[in-house]
């Protein structure tokens, strides 16, 4: 497991030990928890040897030496304005359904990506409001393979109910809500509340293309 020293300013520093599959954004989030009166994690950037690091990079691919010293720095006003107006191109490749490409703001959530994919499919995809009979498994009802930025999008028989998809009423007990699950960089986002709360910016993405 990697270990980095993160300088927080005013001579304060903390050691962060992210997993190899974590992103550099997770380092920012962990460091912010140790910073008194910290702003939201999205307000900070990581700097190594005067170079701003892309926070969406996985730790094991970041080419940082063990024990590297990183600086946690507030994003400048100019950078914040540029990030706010940035466009992220997301390509969603679903086996059996082709590729759906659209542009999103960094503030877009994973749920927004799924809903947009449904809309762009002209009604052929149902990723967020899928109900099946109890005996019909997820493997029988939808292809599980997906490649690209959002990979392995699939449905699974989970407990019904969420803020946006309430559990079926007693009269509808013969169906089960199939929870959409996004697997991104080896991490699952597996509830509607999480999908609706997780923005591309909170994952470290501030521009470019995500294929």
mmCIF file of C-alpha atoms in Angstrom:
data_model
loop_
_atom_site.group_PDB
_atom_site.id
_atom_site.type_symbol
_atom_site.label_atom_id
_atom_site.label_comp_id
_atom_site.label_asym_id
_atom_site.label_seq_id
_atom_site.Cartn_x
_atom_site.Cartn_y
_atom_site.Cartn_z
ATOM 1 C CA UNK A 1 0.000 0.000 0.000
ATOM 2 C CA UNK A 2 1.326 3.439 -0.926
ATOM 3 C CA UNK A 3 2.005 6.087 1.709
ATOM 4 C CA UNK A 4 2.158 9.801 0.910
ATOM 5 C CA UNK A 5 2.923 12.800 3.083
ATOM 6 C CA UNK A 6 0.420 15.557 2.367
ATOM 7 C CA UNK A 7 1.325 19.105 3.364
ATOM 8 C CA UNK A 8 -1.735 21.023 4.521
ATOM 9 C CA UNK A 9 -0.104 24.404 5.054
ATOM 10 C CA UNK A 10 1.057 26.240 8.197
ATOM 11 C CA UNK A 11 3.560 23.451 8.804
ATOM 12 C CA UNK A 12 0.808 20.864 9.203
ATOM 13 C CA UNK A 13 1.146 17.539 7.391
ATOM 14 C CA UNK A 14 -0.557 14.147 7.425
ATOM 15 C CA UNK A 15 0.260 10.695 6.098
ATOM 16 C CA UNK A 16 -2.288 9.180 3.729
ATOM 17 C CA UNK A 17 -2.233 5.492 2.780
ATOM 18 C CA UNK A 18 -4.524 4.939 -0.217
ATOM 19 C CA UNK A 19 -5.100 1.539 -1.773
ATOM 20 C CA UNK A 20 -3.430 1.015 -5.175
ATOM 21 C CA UNK A 21 -6.859 1.041 -6.847
ATOM 22 C CA UNK A 22 -7.900 4.330 -5.207
ATOM 23 C CA UNK A 23 -7.732 7.577 -7.145
ATOM 24 C CA UNK A 24 -5.735 10.630 -6.166
ATOM 25 C CA UNK A 25 -9.081 12.275 -5.442
ATOM 26 C CA UNK A 26 -9.396 9.895 -2.488
ATOM 27 C CA UNK A 27 -6.099 11.285 -1.159
ATOM 28 C CA UNK A 28 -7.605 14.771 -1.255
ATOM 29 C CA UNK A 29 -10.747 13.597 0.526
ATOM 30 C CA UNK A 30 -8.738 11.875 3.268
ATOM 31 C CA UNK A 31 -6.437 14.858 3.749
ATOM 32 C CA UNK A 32 -9.367 17.281 3.956
ATOM 33 C CA UNK A 33 -10.757 15.316 6.887
ATOM 34 C CA UNK A 34 -7.627 16.277 8.812
ATOM 35 C CA UNK A 35 -7.831 19.946 7.877
ATOM 36 C CA UNK A 36 -9.688 22.211 10.340
ATOM 37 C CA UNK A 37 -12.518 24.179 8.703
ATOM 38 C CA UNK A 38 -11.797 22.544 5.367
ATOM 39 C CA UNK A 39 -13.745 23.507 2.291
ATOM 40 C CA UNK A 40 -15.371 20.776 0.148
ATOM 41 C CA UNK A 41 -12.801 18.379 -1.307
ATOM 42 C CA UNK A 42 -13.615 19.639 -4.813
ATOM 43 C CA UNK A 43 -12.062 22.984 -3.821
ATOM 44 C CA UNK A 44 -8.556 21.509 -3.583
ATOM 45 C CA UNK A 45 -5.858 20.181 -5.866
ATOM 46 C CA UNK A 46 -2.770 18.036 -5.267
ATOM 47 C CA UNK A 47 0.642 19.283 -6.284
ATOM 48 C CA UNK A 48 3.866 17.273 -6.600
ATOM 49 C CA UNK A 49 7.087 19.110 -7.421
ATOM 50 C CA UNK A 50 5.138 22.134 -8.681
ATOM 51 C CA UNK A 51 2.997 19.981 -10.999
ATOM 52 C CA UNK A 52 -0.761 19.736 -10.472
ATOM 53 C CA UNK A 53 -1.789 16.078 -10.471
ATOM 54 C CA UNK A 54 -4.872 14.764 -12.343
ATOM 55 C CA UNK A 55 -7.067 13.595 -9.497
ATOM 56 C CA UNK A 56 -8.882 10.939 -11.523
ATOM 57 C CA UNK A 57 -5.622 8.963 -11.844
ATOM 58 C CA UNK A 58 -5.405 5.636 -10.028
ATOM 59 C CA UNK A 59 -2.660 5.625 -7.396
ATOM 60 C CA UNK A 60 -0.759 2.694 -8.908
ATOM 61 C CA UNK A 61 -0.670 4.524 -12.261
ATOM 62 C CA UNK A 62 0.227 7.949 -10.861
ATOM 63 C CA UNK A 63 3.998 7.321 -11.121
ATOM 64 C CA UNK A 64 4.565 8.719 -7.645
ATOM 65 C CA UNK A 65 7.389 7.304 -5.523
ATOM 66 C CA UNK A 66 6.622 5.647 -2.210
ATOM 67 C CA UNK A 67 6.615 8.309 0.507
ATOM 68 C CA UNK A 68 6.221 11.179 -1.964
ATOM 69 C CA UNK A 69 5.429 14.562 -0.456
ATOM 70 C CA UNK A 70 2.323 16.164 -1.928
ATOM 71 C CA UNK A 71 0.880 19.606 -1.322
ATOM 72 C CA UNK A 72 -2.823 20.159 -0.772
ATOM 73 C CA UNK A 73 -3.632 23.510 -2.312
ATOM 74 C CA UNK A 74 -6.834 25.474 -2.845
ATOM 75 C CA UNK A 75 -7.817 25.681 -6.503
ATOM 76 C CA UNK A 76 -7.301 29.195 -7.848
ATOM 77 C CA UNK A 77 -10.311 31.289 -8.841
ATOM 78 C CA UNK A 78 -9.292 31.108 -12.504
ATOM 79 C CA UNK A 79 -8.971 27.315 -12.362
ATOM 80 C CA UNK A 80 -12.290 27.013 -10.545
ATOM 81 C CA UNK A 81 -14.011 29.070 -13.258
ATOM 82 C CA UNK A 82 -12.417 26.953 -15.989
ATOM 83 C CA UNK A 83 -13.489 23.729 -14.288
ATOM 84 C CA UNK A 84 -17.042 25.009 -13.808
ATOM 85 C CA UNK A 85 -17.406 25.619 -17.553
ATOM 86 C CA UNK A 86 -15.555 22.462 -18.638
ATOM 87 C CA UNK A 87 -17.176 19.719 -20.683
ATOM 88 C CA UNK A 88 -16.506 16.030 -20.108
ATOM 89 C CA UNK A 89 -17.238 13.676 -22.991
ATOM 90 C CA UNK A 90 -18.473 10.338 -21.658
ATOM 91 C CA UNK A 91 -18.760 7.266 -23.891
ATOM 92 C CA UNK A 92 -20.949 4.529 -22.473
ATOM 93 C CA UNK A 93 -20.498 1.212 -24.270
ATOM 94 C CA UNK A 94 -23.218 -1.311 -23.469
ATOM 95 C CA UNK A 95 -22.993 -4.799 -24.880
ATOM 96 C CA UNK A 96 -25.934 -5.316 -27.194
ATOM 97 C CA UNK A 97 -26.860 -1.641 -27.165
ATOM 98 C CA UNK A 98 -23.942 0.071 -28.865
ATOM 99 C CA UNK A 99 -22.121 3.147 -27.653
ATOM 100 C CA UNK A 100 -23.822 6.224 -26.303
ATOM 101 C CA UNK A 101 -21.689 9.379 -26.209
ATOM 102 C CA UNK A 102 -22.684 12.655 -24.621
ATOM 103 C CA UNK A 103 -21.184 15.734 -23.036
ATOM 104 C CA UNK A 104 -21.541 16.417 -19.328
ATOM 105 C CA UNK A 105 -20.564 19.158 -16.924
ATOM 106 C CA UNK A 106 -18.321 18.153 -14.008
ATOM 107 C CA UNK A 107 -21.348 18.643 -11.766
ATOM 108 C CA UNK A 108 -23.259 15.859 -13.558
ATOM 109 C CA UNK A 109 -23.903 12.772 -11.460
ATOM 110 C CA UNK A 110 -23.585 9.107 -12.380
ATOM 111 C CA UNK A 111 -27.378 9.013 -12.295
ATOM 112 C CA UNK A 112 -27.458 11.821 -14.881
ATOM 113 C CA UNK A 113 -25.232 9.701 -17.142
ATOM 114 C CA UNK A 114 -27.608 6.737 -16.881
ATOM 115 C CA UNK A 115 -30.721 8.830 -17.468
ATOM 116 C CA UNK A 116 -29.096 10.513 -20.458
ATOM 117 C CA UNK A 117 -28.172 7.106 -21.884
ATOM 118 C CA UNK A 118 -31.812 6.058 -21.571
ATOM 119 C CA UNK A 119 -32.975 9.212 -23.329
ATOM 120 C CA UNK A 120 -30.416 8.887 -26.124
ATOM 121 C CA UNK A 121 -31.494 5.276 -26.712
ATOM 122 C CA UNK A 122 -34.970 6.442 -27.804
ATOM 123 C CA UNK A 123 -36.643 4.181 -25.288
ATOM 124 C CA UNK A 124 -34.688 0.985 -25.978
ATOM 125 C CA UNK A 125 -32.784 1.129 -22.673
ATOM 126 C CA UNK A 126 -34.274 0.976 -19.200
ATOM 127 C CA UNK A 127 -31.468 1.326 -16.677
ATOM 128 C CA UNK A 128 -33.074 3.181 -13.783
ATOM 129 C CA UNK A 129 -36.662 1.976 -13.487
ATOM 130 C CA UNK A 130 -36.541 -1.731 -14.210
ATOM 131 C CA UNK A 131 -38.873 -4.167 -12.475
ATOM 132 C CA UNK A 132 -39.044 -7.928 -13.057
ATOM 133 C CA UNK A 133 -40.867 -10.910 -11.633
ATOM 134 C CA UNK A 134 -39.029 -12.503 -8.675
ATOM 135 C CA UNK A 135 -38.198 -15.657 -10.599
ATOM 136 C CA UNK A 136 -36.548 -13.703 -13.418
ATOM 137 C CA UNK A 137 -32.903 -13.129 -12.575
ATOM 138 C CA UNK A 138 -30.780 -10.203 -13.622
ATOM 139 C CA UNK A 139 -28.602 -12.480 -15.730
ATOM 140 C CA UNK A 140 -31.661 -13.507 -17.727
ATOM 141 C CA UNK A 141 -32.985 -10.004 -18.204
ATOM 142 C CA UNK A 142 -30.009 -7.887 -19.276
ATOM 143 C CA UNK A 143 -26.526 -8.263 -20.716
ATOM 144 C CA UNK A 144 -23.941 -7.741 -18.003
ATOM 145 C CA UNK A 145 -20.908 -6.762 -20.051
ATOM 146 C CA UNK A 146 -19.898 -3.168 -20.626
ATOM 147 C CA UNK A 147 -16.638 -1.604 -21.664
ATOM 148 C CA UNK A 148 -15.482 1.973 -21.422
ATOM 149 C CA UNK A 149 -15.428 4.593 -18.680
ATOM 150 C CA UNK A 150 -18.511 3.211 -16.968
ATOM 151 C CA UNK A 151 -17.956 -0.505 -17.237
ATOM 152 C CA UNK A 152 -19.925 -3.527 -16.153
ATOM 153 C CA UNK A 153 -23.189 -1.710 -15.733
ATOM 154 C CA UNK A 154 -25.650 -4.390 -14.725
ATOM 155 C CA UNK A 155 -28.720 -4.981 -12.629
ATOM 156 C CA UNK A 156 -29.020 -7.239 -9.635
ATOM 157 C CA UNK A 157 -31.837 -8.286 -7.356
ATOM 158 C CA UNK A 158 -31.402 -5.854 -4.493
ATOM 159 C CA UNK A 159 -33.793 -4.712 -1.775
ATOM 160 C CA UNK A 160 -36.368 -2.469 -3.400
ATOM 161 C CA UNK A 161 -36.712 1.161 -2.554
ATOM 162 C CA UNK A 162 -34.792 4.428 -2.650
ATOM 163 C CA UNK A 163 -35.456 8.127 -2.632
ATOM 164 C CA UNK A 164 -36.281 8.120 -6.332
ATOM 165 C CA UNK A 165 -37.528 4.555 -6.750
ATOM 166 C CA UNK A 166 -39.721 3.665 -3.766
ATOM 167 C CA UNK A 167 -40.381 0.053 -2.923
ATOM 168 C CA UNK A 168 -43.426 -1.474 -4.605
ATOM 169 C CA UNK A 169 -46.693 -1.209 -2.706
ATOM 170 C CA UNK A 170 -48.270 -4.411 -1.331
ATOM 171 C CA UNK A 171 -50.360 -4.663 -4.475
ATOM 172 C CA UNK A 172 -47.157 -4.786 -6.509
ATOM 173 C CA UNK A 173 -45.298 -7.406 -4.494
ATOM 174 C CA UNK A 174 -45.044 -9.644 -7.534
ATOM 175 C CA UNK A 175 -42.205 -7.528 -8.986
ATOM 176 C CA UNK A 176 -38.685 -6.690 -7.830
ATOM 177 C CA UNK A 177 -36.831 -3.462 -8.546
ATOM 178 C CA UNK A 178 -33.508 -4.174 -10.229
ATOM 179 C CA UNK A 179 -30.887 -1.831 -8.851
ATOM 180 C CA UNK A 180 -28.571 -0.291 -11.448
ATOM 181 C CA UNK A 181 -24.935 -0.680 -10.385
ATOM 182 C CA UNK A 182 -22.040 1.296 -11.844
ATOM 183 C CA UNK A 183 -18.561 -0.180 -11.440
ATOM 184 C CA UNK A 184 -15.975 2.524 -11.956
ATOM 185 C CA UNK A 185 -12.258 2.017 -11.347
ATOM 186 C CA UNK A 186 -12.992 -1.177 -9.401
ATOM 187 C CA UNK A 187 -15.457 0.555 -7.089
ATOM 188 C CA UNK A 188 -19.196 -0.114 -7.040
ATOM 189 C CA UNK A 189 -21.810 2.624 -6.890
ATOM 190 C CA UNK A 190 -24.769 0.476 -6.015
ATOM 191 C CA UNK A 191 -27.639 2.531 -4.628
ATOM 192 C CA UNK A 192 -29.742 5.213 -6.261
ATOM 193 C CA UNK A 193 -28.857 7.673 -3.514
ATOM 194 C CA UNK A 194 -25.130 7.170 -4.168
ATOM 195 C CA UNK A 195 -25.566 7.373 -7.947
ATOM 196 C CA UNK A 196 -27.487 10.627 -7.556
ATOM 197 C CA UNK A 197 -24.944 12.125 -5.150
ATOM 198 C CA UNK A 198 -21.711 11.164 -6.940
ATOM 199 C CA UNK A 199 -20.625 13.813 -9.431
ATOM 200 C CA UNK A 200 -17.912 13.459 -12.041
ATOM 201 C CA UNK A 201 -16.016 16.233 -10.231
ATOM 202 C CA UNK A 202 -16.183 14.398 -6.918
ATOM 203 C CA UNK A 203 -14.455 11.466 -8.680
ATOM 204 C CA UNK A 204 -11.643 13.747 -9.825
ATOM 205 C CA UNK A 205 -12.796 14.385 -13.402
ATOM 206 C CA UNK A 206 -12.673 18.013 -14.528
ATOM 207 C CA UNK A 207 -12.531 17.694 -18.320
ATOM 208 C CA UNK A 208 -11.397 15.603 -21.260
ATOM 209 C CA UNK A 209 -12.886 12.393 -22.587
ATOM 210 C CA UNK A 210 -13.938 9.315 -20.649
ATOM 211 C CA UNK A 211 -14.143 6.256 -22.862
#
